[in-house]
PDB file of C-alpha atoms in Angstrom:
ATOM      1  CA  GLY U  62       8.930  -1.606 -15.048  1.00 70.00           C
ATOM      2  CA  GLN U  63       5.435  -0.465 -14.351  1.00 73.00           C
ATOM      3  CA  GLN U  64       5.052   3.046 -12.977  1.00 86.00           C
ATOM      4  CA  VAL U  65       2.031   4.693 -11.460  1.00 91.00           C
ATOM      5  CA  MET U  66       1.964   8.472 -11.330  1.00 94.00           C
ATOM      6  CA  GLN U  67      -0.438  10.306  -9.062  1.00 96.00           C
ATOM      7  CA  ILE U  68      -1.293  14.008  -8.988  1.00 97.00           C
ATOM      8  CA  PRO U  69      -1.463  16.352  -7.276  1.00 97.00           C
ATOM      9  CA  GLN U  70       1.030  15.587  -4.523  1.00 95.00           C
ATOM     10  CA  TYR U  71      -0.710  17.981  -2.125  1.00 96.00           C
ATOM     11  CA  GLN U  72      -4.187  19.506  -2.196  1.00 97.00           C
ATOM     12  CA  HIS U  73      -5.418  22.163   0.183  1.00 97.00           C
ATOM     13  CA  VAL U  74      -9.172  22.713   0.214  1.00 97.00           C
ATOM     14  CA  GLN U  75     -11.674  24.529   2.342  1.00 97.00           C
ATOM     15  CA  GLU U  76     -14.091  22.291   4.160  1.00 96.00           C
ATOM     16  CA  GLY U  77     -17.085  21.742   1.918  1.00 96.00           C
ATOM     17  CA  GLU U  78     -15.119  22.033  -1.341  1.00 97.00           C
ATOM     18  CA  ASP U  79     -14.645  19.124  -3.710  1.00 98.00           C
ATOM     19  CA  PHE U  80     -11.391  17.196  -4.163  1.00 97.00           C
ATOM     20  CA  THR U  81     -10.045  15.059  -6.985  1.00 98.00           C
ATOM     21  CA  THR U  82      -6.885  12.990  -7.309  1.00 98.00           C
ATOM     22  CA  TYR U  83      -5.705  11.421 -10.558  1.00 98.00           C
ATOM     23  CA  CYS U  84      -3.709   8.306 -11.232  1.00 97.00           C
ATOM     24  CA  ASN U  85      -1.922   7.315 -14.464  1.00 96.00           C
ATOM     25  CA  SER U  86      -0.136   4.085 -15.229  1.00 93.00           C
ATOM     26  CA  SER U  87       2.614   3.596 -17.791  1.00 89.00           C
ATOM     27  CA  THR U  88       1.093   0.221 -18.678  1.00 89.00           C
ATOM     28  CA  THR U  89      -2.385  -1.271 -18.918  1.00 91.00           C
ATOM     29  CA  LEU U  90      -3.674  -2.406 -15.546  1.00 90.00           C
ATOM     30  CA  SER U  91      -5.681  -5.503 -14.730  1.00 87.00           C
ATOM     31  CA  ASN U  92      -7.218  -3.683 -11.791  1.00 89.00           C
ATOM     32  CA  ILE U  93      -6.692  -0.652  -9.604  1.00 92.00           C
ATOM     33  CA  GLN U  94      -7.225  -0.253  -5.889  1.00 93.00           C
ATOM     34  CA  TRP U  95      -7.549   2.872  -3.777  1.00 96.00           C
ATOM     35  CA  TYR U  96      -6.304   3.204  -0.218  1.00 96.00           C
ATOM     36  CA  LYS U  97      -6.503   5.938   2.410  1.00 97.00           C
ATOM     37  CA  GLN U  98      -3.828   6.515   5.020  1.00 96.00           C
ATOM     38  CA  ARG U  99      -4.573   8.808   7.936  1.00 96.00           C
ATOM     39  CA  PRO U 100      -1.629  10.708   9.480  1.00 92.00           C
ATOM     40  CA  GLY U 101       0.340   8.241  11.596  1.00 91.00           C
ATOM     41  CA  GLY U 102      -1.779   5.341  10.403  1.00 94.00           C
ATOM     42  CA  HIS U 103      -1.626   2.525   7.919  1.00 96.00           C
ATOM     43  CA  PRO U 104      -3.197   2.236   4.453  1.00 95.00           C
ATOM     44  CA  VAL U 105      -6.825   1.175   4.542  1.00 95.00           C
ATOM     45  CA  PHE U 106      -8.521  -0.318   1.497  1.00 93.00           C
ATOM     46  CA  LEU U 107     -11.278   1.796  -0.041  1.00 96.00           C
ATOM     47  CA  ILE U 108     -12.243   0.101  -3.283  1.00 94.00           C
ATOM     48  CA  GLN U 109     -11.127  -1.971  -6.259  1.00 92.00           C
ATOM     49  CA  LEU U 110     -11.973  -1.277  -9.898  1.00 94.00           C
ATOM     50  CA  VAL U 111     -11.618  -4.010 -12.476  1.00 91.00           C
ATOM     51  CA  LYS U 112     -13.665  -3.226 -15.585  1.00 94.00           C
ATOM     52  CA  SER U 113     -12.856  -0.718 -18.301  1.00 96.00           C
ATOM     53  CA  GLY U 114     -14.848   2.480 -17.745  1.00 97.00           C
ATOM     54  CA  GLU U 115     -16.074   1.320 -14.340  1.00 97.00           C
ATOM     55  CA  VAL U 116     -17.529   3.914 -11.957  1.00 98.00           C
ATOM     56  CA  LYS U 117     -18.209   3.158  -8.308  1.00 97.00           C
ATOM     57  CA  LYS U 118     -19.606   5.352  -5.565  1.00 97.00           C
ATOM     58  CA  GLN U 119     -19.258   5.231  -1.827  1.00 96.00           C
ATOM     59  CA  LYS U 120     -21.336   8.010  -0.263  1.00 96.00           C
ATOM     60  CA  ARG U 121     -19.404  11.201  -1.170  1.00 98.00           C
ATOM     61  CA  LEU U 122     -16.581   9.313  -2.930  1.00 98.00           C
ATOM     62  CA  THR U 123     -16.683   8.522  -6.658  1.00 98.00           C
ATOM     63  CA  PHE U 124     -14.082   6.272  -8.256  1.00 98.00           C
ATOM     64  CA  GLN U 125     -13.495   5.899 -11.998  1.00 98.00           C
ATOM     65  CA  PHE U 126     -11.393   3.541 -14.079  1.00 97.00           C
ATOM     66  CA  GLY U 127     -10.472   4.732 -17.558  1.00 97.00           C
ATOM     67  CA  GLU U 128     -11.597   3.063 -20.745  1.00 95.00           C
ATOM     68  CA  ALA U 129      -8.031   2.040 -21.569  1.00 95.00           C
ATOM     69  CA  LYS U 130      -7.483   0.795 -17.995  1.00 94.00           C
ATOM     70  CA  LYS U 131      -4.442   3.042 -17.638  1.00 95.00           C
ATOM     71  CA  ASN U 132      -5.899   5.824 -15.522  1.00 96.00           C
ATOM     72  CA  SER U 133      -8.205   6.320 -12.593  1.00 98.00           C
ATOM     73  CA  SER U 134      -9.581   9.082 -10.424  1.00 98.00           C
ATOM     74  CA  LEU U 135     -11.068   9.575  -6.999  1.00 98.00           C
ATOM     75  CA  HIS U 136     -13.452  12.460  -6.438  1.00 98.00           C
ATOM     76  CA  ILE U 137     -14.735  13.545  -3.028  1.00 98.00           C
ATOM     77  CA  THR U 138     -17.762  15.819  -2.913  1.00 98.00           C
ATOM     78  CA  ALA U 139     -18.140  18.368  -0.125  1.00 97.00           C
ATOM     79  CA  THR U 140     -15.045  17.423   1.869  1.00 97.00           C
ATOM     80  CA  GLN U 141     -15.227  17.020   5.632  1.00 96.00           C
ATOM     81  CA  THR U 142     -12.441  17.155   8.212  1.00 94.00           C
ATOM     82  CA  THR U 143     -12.638  13.371   8.492  1.00 95.00           C
ATOM     83  CA  ASP U 144     -11.436  13.122   4.889  1.00 97.00           C
ATOM     84  CA  VAL U 145      -7.958  14.331   5.862  1.00 97.00           C
ATOM     85  CA  GLY U 146      -5.224  11.904   4.902  1.00 97.00           C
ATOM     86  CA  THR U 147      -3.228  10.578   1.985  1.00 96.00           C
ATOM     87  CA  TYR U 148      -5.045   8.833  -0.832  1.00 97.00           C
ATOM     88  CA  PHE U 149      -3.110   6.232  -2.786  1.00 96.00           C
ATOM     89  CA  CYS U 150      -3.951   4.462  -5.971  1.00 96.00           C
ATOM     90  CA  ALA U 151      -2.368   1.058  -6.471  1.00 93.00           C
ATOM     91  CA  GLY U 152      -2.330  -0.852  -9.693  1.00 89.00           C
ATOM     92  CA  GLN U 153      -1.620  -4.373 -10.733  1.00 82.00           C
ATOM     93  CA  GLY U 154      -0.276  -4.928 -14.217  1.00 72.00           C
ATOM     94  CA  VAL U 155      -1.525  -7.331 -16.811  1.00 64.00           C
ATOM     95  CA  SER U 156       0.808 -10.261 -16.298  1.00 57.00           C
ATOM     96  CA  GLY U 157       0.519 -13.982 -15.863  1.00 47.00           C
ATOM     97  CA  GLY U 158      -0.453 -15.515 -12.555  1.00 46.00           C
ATOM     98  CA  GLY U 159      -1.898 -12.407 -10.963  1.00 47.00           C
ATOM     99  CA  ALA U 160       0.472 -12.797  -8.063  1.00 53.00           C
ATOM    100  CA  ASP U 161       2.304  -9.512  -8.483  1.00 63.00           C
ATOM    101  CA  GLY U 162       2.287  -7.025  -5.695  1.00 73.00           C
ATOM    102  CA  LEU U 163       0.643  -3.687  -6.078  1.00 83.00           C
ATOM    103  CA  THR U 164       2.457  -0.708  -7.582  1.00 88.00           C
ATOM    104  CA  PHE U 165       1.474   2.312  -5.553  1.00 91.00           C
ATOM    105  CA  GLY U 166       1.317   5.916  -6.670  1.00 93.00           C
ATOM    106  CA  LYS U 167       3.061   8.358  -4.343  1.00 93.00           C
ATOM    107  CA  GLY U 168      -0.261   9.532  -3.008  1.00 95.00           C
ATOM    108  CA  THR U 169      -2.146  12.804  -2.730  1.00 96.00           C
ATOM    109  CA  HIS U 170      -2.086  14.480   0.647  1.00 96.00           C
ATOM    110  CA  LEU U 171      -5.465  16.087   1.327  1.00 97.00           C
ATOM    111  CA  ILE U 172      -5.338  18.992   3.749  1.00 97.00           C
ATOM    112  CA  ILE U 173      -8.625  20.553   4.793  1.00 95.00           C
ATOM    113  CA  GLN U 174      -8.956  24.027   6.230  1.00 89.00           C
ATOM    114  CA  PRO U 175     -12.062  24.495   8.381  1.00 81.00           C
TER     115      PRO U 175
ATOM    116  CA  ASP Q 263      -7.894  -2.682  13.726  1.00 85.00           C
ATOM    117  CA  SER Q 264      -7.118  -4.652  10.553  1.00 87.00           C
ATOM    118  CA  GLY Q 265      -6.317  -7.907  12.344  1.00 93.00           C
ATOM    119  CA  VAL Q 266      -2.720  -7.842  11.089  1.00 97.00           C
ATOM    120  CA  THR Q 267      -0.114  -7.489  13.823  1.00 97.00           C
ATOM    121  CA  GLN Q 268       3.469  -6.346  13.485  1.00 98.00           C
ATOM    122  CA  THR Q 269       6.286  -6.269  15.992  1.00 97.00           C
ATOM    123  CA  PRO Q 270       8.149  -4.315  17.054  1.00 98.00           C
ATOM    124  CA  LYS Q 271       6.463  -0.930  16.570  1.00 97.00           C
ATOM    125  CA  HIS Q 272       9.744   0.929  16.646  1.00 97.00           C
ATOM    126  CA  LEU Q 273      13.293  -0.218  16.085  1.00 97.00           C
ATOM    127  CA  ILE Q 274      16.444   1.863  16.398  1.00 98.00           C
ATOM    128  CA  THR Q 275      19.717   0.343  15.346  1.00 98.00           C
ATOM    129  CA  ALA Q 276      23.097   1.205  13.884  1.00 98.00           C
ATOM    130  CA  THR Q 277      24.507   0.941  10.391  1.00 98.00           C
ATOM    131  CA  GLY Q 278      25.844  -2.493   9.532  1.00 97.00           C
ATOM    132  CA  GLN Q 279      23.489  -4.270  11.904  1.00 98.00           C
ATOM    133  CA  ARG Q 280      20.807  -6.877  11.163  1.00 98.00           C
ATOM    134  CA  VAL Q 281      17.190  -6.775  12.309  1.00 98.00           C
ATOM    135  CA  THR Q 282      14.123  -8.970  12.000  1.00 98.00           C
ATOM    136  CA  LEU Q 283      10.596  -7.639  11.617  1.00 98.00           C
ATOM    137  CA  ARG Q 284       7.684  -9.903  12.394  1.00 98.00           C
ATOM    138  CA  CYS Q 285       4.164 -10.042  11.002  1.00 98.00           C
ATOM    139  CA  SER Q 286       1.118 -12.118  11.863  1.00 98.00           C
ATOM    140  CA  PRO Q 287      -1.565 -12.043   9.161  1.00 96.00           C
ATOM    141  CA  ARG Q 288      -5.312 -11.939   9.720  1.00 94.00           C
ATOM    142  CA  SER Q 289      -6.747 -15.233  10.785  1.00 92.00           C
ATOM    143  CA  GLY Q 290      -7.264 -17.377   7.702  1.00 88.00           C
ATOM    144  CA  ASP Q 291      -5.246 -15.205   5.311  1.00 92.00           C
ATOM    145  CA  LEU Q 292      -2.641 -17.170   3.395  1.00 91.00           C
ATOM    146  CA  SER Q 293      -0.886 -14.319   1.578  1.00 91.00           C
ATOM    147  CA  VAL Q 294       1.542 -11.929   3.215  1.00 94.00           C
ATOM    148  CA  TYR Q 295       3.042  -8.890   1.506  1.00 93.00           C
ATOM    149  CA  TRP Q 296       5.856  -6.642   2.706  1.00 96.00           C
ATOM    150  CA  TYR Q 297       6.083  -2.957   1.791  1.00 95.00           C
ATOM    151  CA  GLN Q 298       8.581  -0.208   2.549  1.00 96.00           C
ATOM    152  CA  GLN Q 299       7.305   3.344   2.951  1.00 96.00           C
ATOM    153  CA  SER Q 300       9.709   6.265   2.855  1.00 92.00           C
ATOM    154  CA  LEU Q 301       9.177   9.945   2.234  1.00 82.00           C
ATOM    155  CA  ASP Q 302      10.966  10.019  -1.094  1.00 79.00           C
ATOM    156  CA  GLN Q 303      10.007   6.634  -2.536  1.00 79.00           C
ATOM    157  CA  GLY Q 304       6.467   6.258  -1.236  1.00 85.00           C
ATOM    158  CA  LEU Q 305       5.052   2.753  -0.729  1.00 90.00           C
ATOM    159  CA  GLN Q 306       7.243   0.151  -2.411  1.00 92.00           C
ATOM    160  CA  PHE Q 307       6.266  -3.491  -2.750  1.00 91.00           C
ATOM    161  CA  LEU Q 308       9.062  -5.749  -1.527  1.00 94.00           C
ATOM    162  CA  ILE Q 309       7.890  -9.357  -1.588  1.00 94.00           C
ATOM    163  CA  GLN Q 310       4.866 -11.646  -1.325  1.00 91.00           C
ATOM    164  CA  TYR Q 311       4.479 -15.080   0.246  1.00 93.00           C
ATOM    165  CA  TYR Q 312       1.543 -17.418  -0.137  1.00 90.00           C
ATOM    166  CA  ASN Q 313       1.119 -20.381   2.183  1.00 92.00           C
ATOM    167  CA  GLY Q 314       4.833 -20.576   2.871  1.00 94.00           C
ATOM    168  CA  GLU Q 315       6.067 -20.114  -0.690  1.00 93.00           C
ATOM    169  CA  GLU Q 316       7.478 -16.986  -2.316  1.00 93.00           C
ATOM    170  CA  ARG Q 317       4.979 -15.741  -4.930  1.00 88.00           C
ATOM    171  CA  ALA Q 318       6.246 -12.401  -6.179  1.00 87.00           C
ATOM    172  CA  LYS Q 319       9.226 -10.125  -5.783  1.00 89.00           C
ATOM    173  CA  GLY Q 320       9.285  -6.376  -6.070  1.00 87.00           C
ATOM    174  CA  ASN Q 321      11.990  -3.871  -5.264  1.00 82.00           C
ATOM    175  CA  ILE Q 322      13.626  -5.953  -2.562  1.00 92.00           C
ATOM    176  CA  LEU Q 323      17.346  -5.507  -2.024  1.00 95.00           C
ATOM    177  CA  GLU Q 324      19.660  -8.517  -1.868  1.00 96.00           C
ATOM    178  CA  ARG Q 325      20.479  -7.529   1.734  1.00 97.00           C
ATOM    179  CA  PHE Q 326      16.822  -8.157   2.593  1.00 97.00           C
ATOM    180  CA  SER Q 327      15.125 -11.523   2.837  1.00 97.00           C
ATOM    181  CA  ALA Q 328      11.835 -12.859   4.060  1.00 97.00           C
ATOM    182  CA  GLN Q 329      10.101 -16.084   4.878  1.00 97.00           C
ATOM    183  CA  GLN Q 330       6.695 -17.345   5.843  1.00 97.00           C
ATOM    184  CA  PHE Q 331       6.417 -20.070   8.438  1.00 97.00           C
ATOM    185  CA  PRO Q 332       3.961 -23.001   8.683  1.00 96.00           C
ATOM    186  CA  ASP Q 333       1.802 -21.031  11.121  1.00 95.00           C
ATOM    187  CA  LEU Q 334       1.664 -18.338   8.363  1.00 95.00           C
ATOM    188  CA  HIS Q 335       3.465 -15.619  10.274  1.00 97.00           C
ATOM    189  CA  SER Q 336       6.204 -13.935   8.301  1.00 98.00           C
ATOM    190  CA  GLU Q 337       9.545 -12.361   9.061  1.00 98.00           C
ATOM    191  CA  LEU Q 338      11.457  -9.753   7.095  1.00 98.00           C
ATOM    192  CA  ASN Q 339      15.205  -9.811   7.683  1.00 98.00           C
ATOM    193  CA  LEU Q 340      17.224  -6.701   6.933  1.00 98.00           C
ATOM    194  CA  SER Q 341      21.000  -6.983   7.072  1.00 97.00           C
ATOM    195  CA  SER Q 342      24.046  -4.734   6.612  1.00 97.00           C
ATOM    196  CA  LEU Q 343      21.741  -1.838   7.370  1.00 98.00           C
ATOM    197  CA  GLU Q 344      22.368   1.546   5.817  1.00 97.00           C
ATOM    198  CA  LEU Q 345      21.034   4.978   6.732  1.00 96.00           C
ATOM    199  CA  GLY Q 346      18.779   4.845   3.691  1.00 95.00           C
ATOM    200  CA  ASP Q 347      16.983   1.788   5.035  1.00 96.00           C
ATOM    201  CA  SER Q 348      15.281   3.975   7.628  1.00 97.00           C
ATOM    202  CA  ALA Q 349      11.604   3.744   6.778  1.00 97.00           C
ATOM    203  CA  LEU Q 350       8.218   2.441   7.819  1.00 97.00           C
ATOM    204  CA  TYR Q 351       7.817  -1.239   6.961  1.00 98.00           C
ATOM    205  CA  PHE Q 352       4.293  -2.520   6.481  1.00 97.00           C
ATOM    206  CA  CYS Q 353       3.047  -6.030   6.297  1.00 97.00           C
ATOM    207  CA  ALA Q 354      -0.273  -6.730   4.601  1.00 95.00           C
ATOM    208  CA  SER Q 355      -2.306  -9.880   4.232  1.00 93.00           C
ATOM    209  CA  SER Q 356      -5.030 -11.138   1.963  1.00 89.00           C
ATOM    210  CA  ALA Q 357      -7.044 -14.298   1.711  1.00 82.00           C
ATOM    211  CA  VAL Q 358      -5.690 -15.586  -1.583  1.00 69.00           C
ATOM    212  CA  ALA Q 359      -2.568 -15.416  -3.713  1.00 61.00           C
ATOM    213  CA  ARG Q 360      -4.016 -13.303  -6.485  1.00 60.00           C
ATOM    214  CA  VAL Q 361      -4.204  -9.580  -5.822  1.00 52.00           C
ATOM    215  CA  ASN Q 362      -7.042  -9.354  -8.309  1.00 57.00           C
ATOM    216  CA  TYR Q 363     -10.469  -9.063  -6.715  1.00 60.00           C
ATOM    217  CA  ASN Q 364      -8.962  -9.074  -3.274  1.00 72.00           C
ATOM    218  CA  GLU Q 365      -8.149  -6.257  -0.888  1.00 84.00           C
ATOM    219  CA  GLN Q 366      -5.068  -6.185   1.258  1.00 89.00           C
ATOM    220  CA  PHE Q 367      -5.240  -5.549   5.002  1.00 92.00           C
ATOM    221  CA  PHE Q 368      -2.290  -3.586   6.341  1.00 95.00           C
ATOM    222  CA  GLY Q 369      -0.709  -3.901   9.747  1.00 97.00           C
ATOM    223  CA  PRO Q 370       0.286  -0.869  11.868  1.00 97.00           C
ATOM    224  CA  GLY Q 371       3.867  -0.966  10.591  1.00 97.00           C
ATOM    225  CA  THR Q 372       7.338  -1.072  12.105  1.00 98.00           C
ATOM    226  CA  ARG Q 373       9.277   2.177  12.079  1.00 97.00           C
ATOM    227  CA  LEU Q 374      12.965   1.428  11.551  1.00 98.00           C
ATOM    228  CA  THR Q 375      15.556   4.077  12.308  1.00 97.00           C
ATOM    229  CA  VAL Q 376      19.155   3.385  11.330  1.00 97.00           C
ATOM    230  CA  LEU Q 377      21.689   5.677  12.998  1.00 96.00           C
TER     231      LEU Q 377
END
């Protein structure tokens, strides 16, 4: 079945440094979503990428979807303490009906040292 | 607050028992998804319902079942519980059946502990 690998598992950064997490799928994706989960909280939707090569920005966050629609990345510029949490990518495969649930990566835990 | 509610927040039970987790989706959302989150497996998709009908199945065990009622709330039934079923169970909802072009809103989760 479809697998989504995410690296790194943990990332320690100093406040103000940049952060990047990478996501790779074993199969071509129809779309990819990114979620953030704060410690003790629930996943919260950040963004969805659909088109090959798509790049989207949200303030300090930049999301990319690979040309082959099998990989994606999330880059945070100048991290702040509010960025702490686990970032998950979640992909949906190319299959009929579009009713499949999301396949989540195992997430990257972002730890920020002030 | 996502608008998705889940009860109970915490559940402690013994092996071999059966429990029911409840979810109320956001007002107007027709799709409900169930996920299991554990330390070793991460977030695993279990099952999706749309307007009362099962739409997609993921890694759901045969000991687990779910349903969505006419008022759109959903229940996840876990039976013959094992220690390994201890996890955080999330419900999510979205407006339509297709995940494409549509974000999912997650509830606060139910933490299940099997002793």
